[in-house]
Short mmCIF file of C-alpha atoms in Angstrom, two decimals:
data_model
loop_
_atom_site.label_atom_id
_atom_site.label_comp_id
_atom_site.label_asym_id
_atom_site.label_seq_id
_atom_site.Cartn_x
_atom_site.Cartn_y
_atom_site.Cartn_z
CA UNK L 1 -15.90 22.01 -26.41
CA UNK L 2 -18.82 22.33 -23.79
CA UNK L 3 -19.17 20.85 -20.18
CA UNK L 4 -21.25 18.57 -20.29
CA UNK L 5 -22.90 18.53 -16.40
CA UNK L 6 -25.34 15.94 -17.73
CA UNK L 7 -22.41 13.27 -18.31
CA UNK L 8 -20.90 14.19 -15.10
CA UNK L 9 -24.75 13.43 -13.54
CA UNK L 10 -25.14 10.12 -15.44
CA UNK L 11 -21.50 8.85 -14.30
CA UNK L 12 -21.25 9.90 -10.21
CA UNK L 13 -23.17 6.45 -9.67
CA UNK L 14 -20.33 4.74 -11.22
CA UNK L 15 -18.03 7.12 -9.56
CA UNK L 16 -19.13 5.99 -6.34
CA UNK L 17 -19.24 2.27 -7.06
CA UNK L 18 -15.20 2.44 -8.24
CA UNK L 19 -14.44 5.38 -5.07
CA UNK L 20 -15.44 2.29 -2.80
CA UNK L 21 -13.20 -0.19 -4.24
CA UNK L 22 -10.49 2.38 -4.92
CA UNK L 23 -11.00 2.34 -1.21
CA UNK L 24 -10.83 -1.06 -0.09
CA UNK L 25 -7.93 -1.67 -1.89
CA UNK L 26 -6.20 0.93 -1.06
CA UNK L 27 -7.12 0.10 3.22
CA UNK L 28 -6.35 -3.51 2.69
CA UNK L 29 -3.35 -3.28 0.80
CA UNK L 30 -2.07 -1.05 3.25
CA UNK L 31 -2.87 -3.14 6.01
CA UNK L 32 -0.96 -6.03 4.23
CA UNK L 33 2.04 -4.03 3.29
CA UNK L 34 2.74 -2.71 7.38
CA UNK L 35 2.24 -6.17 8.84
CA UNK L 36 4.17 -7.79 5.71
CA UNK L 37 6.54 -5.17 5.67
CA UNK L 38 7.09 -5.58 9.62
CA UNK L 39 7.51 -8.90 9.47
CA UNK L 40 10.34 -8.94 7.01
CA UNK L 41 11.94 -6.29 8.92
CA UNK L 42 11.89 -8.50 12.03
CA UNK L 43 13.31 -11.73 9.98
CA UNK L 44 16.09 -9.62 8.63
CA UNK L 45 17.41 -9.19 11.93
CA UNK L 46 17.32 -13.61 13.30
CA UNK L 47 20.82 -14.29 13.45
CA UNK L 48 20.52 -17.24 11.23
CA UNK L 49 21.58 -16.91 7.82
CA UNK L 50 19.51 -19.58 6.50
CA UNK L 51 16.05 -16.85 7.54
CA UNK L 52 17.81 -13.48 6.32
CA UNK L 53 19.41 -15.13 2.93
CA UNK L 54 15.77 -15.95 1.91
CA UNK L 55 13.84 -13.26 2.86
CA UNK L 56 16.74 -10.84 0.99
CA UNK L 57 16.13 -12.27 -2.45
CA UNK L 58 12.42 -12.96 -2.17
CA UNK L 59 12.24 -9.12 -1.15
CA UNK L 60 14.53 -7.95 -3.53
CA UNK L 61 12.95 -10.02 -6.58
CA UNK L 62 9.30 -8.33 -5.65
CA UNK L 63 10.87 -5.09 -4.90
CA UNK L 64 12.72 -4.66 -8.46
CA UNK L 65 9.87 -6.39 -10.24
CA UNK L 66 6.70 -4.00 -12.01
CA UNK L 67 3.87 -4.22 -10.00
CA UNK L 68 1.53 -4.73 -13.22
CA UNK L 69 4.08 -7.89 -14.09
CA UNK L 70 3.45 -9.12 -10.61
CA UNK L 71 -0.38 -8.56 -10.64
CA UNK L 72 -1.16 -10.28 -14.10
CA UNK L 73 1.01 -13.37 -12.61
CA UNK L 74 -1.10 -13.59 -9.20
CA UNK L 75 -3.94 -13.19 -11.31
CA UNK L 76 -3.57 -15.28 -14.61
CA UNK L 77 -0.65 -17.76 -13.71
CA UNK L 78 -1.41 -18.79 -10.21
CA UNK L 79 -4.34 -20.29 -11.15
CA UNK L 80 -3.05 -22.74 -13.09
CA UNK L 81 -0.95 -23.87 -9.59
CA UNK L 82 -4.64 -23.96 -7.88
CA UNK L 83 -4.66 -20.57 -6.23
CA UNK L 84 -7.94 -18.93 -7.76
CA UNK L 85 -8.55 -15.12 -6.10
CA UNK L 86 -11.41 -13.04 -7.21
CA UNK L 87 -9.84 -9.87 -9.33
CA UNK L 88 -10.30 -7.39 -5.92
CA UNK L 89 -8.72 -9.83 -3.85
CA UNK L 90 -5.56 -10.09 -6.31
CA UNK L 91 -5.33 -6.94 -6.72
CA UNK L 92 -5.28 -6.21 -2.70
CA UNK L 93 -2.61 -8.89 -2.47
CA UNK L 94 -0.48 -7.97 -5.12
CA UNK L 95 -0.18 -4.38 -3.90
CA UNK L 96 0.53 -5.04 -0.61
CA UNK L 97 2.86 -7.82 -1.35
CA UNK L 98 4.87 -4.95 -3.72
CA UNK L 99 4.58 -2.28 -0.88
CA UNK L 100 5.80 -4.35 1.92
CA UNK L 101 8.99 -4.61 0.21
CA UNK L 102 9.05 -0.92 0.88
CA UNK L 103 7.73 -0.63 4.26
CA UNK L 104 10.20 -3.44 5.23
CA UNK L 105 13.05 -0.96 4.67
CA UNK L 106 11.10 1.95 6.80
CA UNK L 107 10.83 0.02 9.60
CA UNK L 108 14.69 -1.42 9.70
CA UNK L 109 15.61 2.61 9.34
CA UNK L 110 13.17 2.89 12.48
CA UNK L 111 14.33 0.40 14.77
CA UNK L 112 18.12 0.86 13.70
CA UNK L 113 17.50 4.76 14.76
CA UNK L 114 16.38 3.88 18.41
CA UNK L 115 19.43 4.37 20.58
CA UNK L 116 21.83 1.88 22.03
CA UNK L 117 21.21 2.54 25.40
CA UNK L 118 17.20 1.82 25.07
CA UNK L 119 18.92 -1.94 24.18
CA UNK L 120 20.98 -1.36 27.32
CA UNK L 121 18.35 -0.63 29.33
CA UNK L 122 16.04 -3.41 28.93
CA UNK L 123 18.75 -5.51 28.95
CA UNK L 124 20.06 -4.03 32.51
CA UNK L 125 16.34 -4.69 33.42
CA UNK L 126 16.51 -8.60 32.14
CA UNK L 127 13.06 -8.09 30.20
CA UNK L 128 12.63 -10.89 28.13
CA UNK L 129 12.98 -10.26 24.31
CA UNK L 130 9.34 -10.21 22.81
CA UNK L 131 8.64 -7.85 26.11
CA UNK L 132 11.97 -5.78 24.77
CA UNK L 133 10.74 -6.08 21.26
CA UNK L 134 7.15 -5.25 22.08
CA UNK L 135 7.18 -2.30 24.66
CA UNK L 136 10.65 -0.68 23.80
CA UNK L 137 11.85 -0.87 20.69
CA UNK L 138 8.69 -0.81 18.55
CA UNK L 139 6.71 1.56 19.35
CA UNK L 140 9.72 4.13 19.11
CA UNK L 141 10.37 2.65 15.63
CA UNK L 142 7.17 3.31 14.22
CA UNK L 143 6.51 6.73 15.48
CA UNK L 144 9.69 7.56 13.88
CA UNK L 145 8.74 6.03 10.49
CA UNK L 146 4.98 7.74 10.37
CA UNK L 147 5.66 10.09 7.77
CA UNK L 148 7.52 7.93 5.21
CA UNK L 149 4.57 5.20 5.92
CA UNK L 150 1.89 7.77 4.93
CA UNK L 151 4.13 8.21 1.34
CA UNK L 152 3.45 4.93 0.52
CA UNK L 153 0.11 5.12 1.37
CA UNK L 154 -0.38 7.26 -1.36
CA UNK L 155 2.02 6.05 -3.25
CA UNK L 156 -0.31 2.89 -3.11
CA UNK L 157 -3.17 5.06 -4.20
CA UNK L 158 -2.09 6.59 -7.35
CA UNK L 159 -1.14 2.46 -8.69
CA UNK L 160 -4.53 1.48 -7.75
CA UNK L 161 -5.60 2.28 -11.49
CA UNK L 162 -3.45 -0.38 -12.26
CA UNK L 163 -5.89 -2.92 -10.90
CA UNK L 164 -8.39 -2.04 -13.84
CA UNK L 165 -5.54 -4.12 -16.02
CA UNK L 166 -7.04 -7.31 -14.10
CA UNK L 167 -10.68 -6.43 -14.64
CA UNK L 168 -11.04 -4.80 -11.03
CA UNK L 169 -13.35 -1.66 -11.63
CA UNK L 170 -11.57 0.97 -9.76
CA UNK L 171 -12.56 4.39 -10.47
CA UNK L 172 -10.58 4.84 -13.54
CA UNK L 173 -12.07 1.72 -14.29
CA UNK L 174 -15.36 3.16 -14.01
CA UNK L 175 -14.83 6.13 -15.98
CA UNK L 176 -13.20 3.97 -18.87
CA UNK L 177 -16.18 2.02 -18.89
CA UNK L 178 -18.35 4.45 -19.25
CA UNK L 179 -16.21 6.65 -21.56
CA UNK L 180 -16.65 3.79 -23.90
CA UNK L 181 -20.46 3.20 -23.78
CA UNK L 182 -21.36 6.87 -23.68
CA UNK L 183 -18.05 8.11 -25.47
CA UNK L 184 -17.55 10.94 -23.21
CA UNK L 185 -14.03 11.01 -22.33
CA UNK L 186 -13.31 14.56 -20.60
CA UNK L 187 -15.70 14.67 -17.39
CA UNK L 188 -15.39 11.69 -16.13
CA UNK L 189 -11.96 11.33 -16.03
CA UNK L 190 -12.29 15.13 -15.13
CA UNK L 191 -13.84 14.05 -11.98
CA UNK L 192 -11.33 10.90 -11.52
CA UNK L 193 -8.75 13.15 -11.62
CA UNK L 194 -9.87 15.98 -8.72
CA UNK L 195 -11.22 12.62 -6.73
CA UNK L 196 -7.45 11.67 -6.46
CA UNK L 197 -6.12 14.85 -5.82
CA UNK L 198 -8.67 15.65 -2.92
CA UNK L 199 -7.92 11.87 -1.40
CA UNK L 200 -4.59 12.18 -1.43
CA UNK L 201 -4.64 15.61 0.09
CA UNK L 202 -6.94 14.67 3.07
CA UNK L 203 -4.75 11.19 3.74
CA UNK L 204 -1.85 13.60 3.67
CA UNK L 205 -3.87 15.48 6.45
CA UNK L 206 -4.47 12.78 8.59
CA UNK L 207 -1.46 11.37 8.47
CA UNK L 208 0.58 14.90 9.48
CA UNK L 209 -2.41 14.85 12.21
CA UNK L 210 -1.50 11.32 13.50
CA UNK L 211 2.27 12.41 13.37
CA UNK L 212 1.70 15.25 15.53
CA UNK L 213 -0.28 13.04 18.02
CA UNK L 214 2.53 10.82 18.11
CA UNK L 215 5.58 12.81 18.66
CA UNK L 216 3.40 14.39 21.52
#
């Protein structure tokens, strides 16, 4: 079997089309899954029972649950309750939903690794607690959780071909599509494949980069 370099010229402008929303999803859904994941971190530690007991089984339930289950019930059963999303949007949602459930134990690891005595000392110093919370205890948390943050990033990357099972048109998307109406099957999904591999190795560079800025 020949290359065919012709195929591989006719599909780079669908390449690029599905790179960009392999893209977006993949910035957006990680933005969702740190704040998300932050935020459930933070309500696991209110005293109250009533917060924690909640958050626990709403986080485990999403956390033990297949992310395609979860994104062809965001995307085909809630709108029947009156929540309509475009397929993109869903698909951002649903993957950061899914990955905050992991980031949420990241930063808990974090802020349980900071020391006693930085507790002791902005309590000898009577800062308030969102001061405490804010210019203590955070930031040392998330410089120490960096590295497993970046995993997930790409963790999040390689499931983005999921979204194509909601009609998103990702880049395997793309190269599906046009597999079919052309049925050339090897180069694009030739290229797909070296397009994930080089993505994921230059987010693994910039995220050892940013670690090494932040240990600094």
């Amino acid at each position: 079997m020949e290359w065919d370099w012709g195929a591989v010229s006719d599909f780079m402008p669908h390449f690029w089309d599905g790179l960009l929303v392999t893209l977006q999803a993949l910035a957006l859904g990680s933005l969702i899954s740190f704040a998300l994941g932050l935020a459930w971190a933070l309500l696991m530690r209110v005293p109250t029972r009533w917060v924690r007991w909640p958050v626990g089984v709403v986080t485990e339930f999403v956390r033990n649950t297949p992310l395609l289950v979860q994104l062809f019930f965001l995307f085909y059963v809630m709108p029947e309750w009156g929540l309509t999303m475009s397929a993109l949007t869903t698909g951002v949602v649903g993957i950061g939903l899914h990955y905050s459930t992991y980031t949420m134990q990241v930063y808990r690891a974090g802020i349980e690794a900071v020391p006693v005595g930085q507790w002791e000392a902005a309590t000898a110093l009577n800062l308030p607690m969102t001061r405490t919370w804010r210019v203590v205890i955070l930031p040392q948390a998330i410089r120490r959780v960096v590295p497993a943050l970046g995993n997930y990033v790409i963790s999040m990357l390689k499931d983005t071909p999921l979204l194509m099972a909601i009609t998103v048109l990702d880049m395997l998307g793309e190269a599906r599509l046009f597999s079919q109406q052309h049925f050339q099957f090897t180069e694009p999904l030739t290229v797909i494949g070296v397009a994930f591999i080089v993505i994921s190795y230059l987010a693994s560079l910039l995220l050892r980069s940013l670690e090494r800025r932040l240990v600094r």
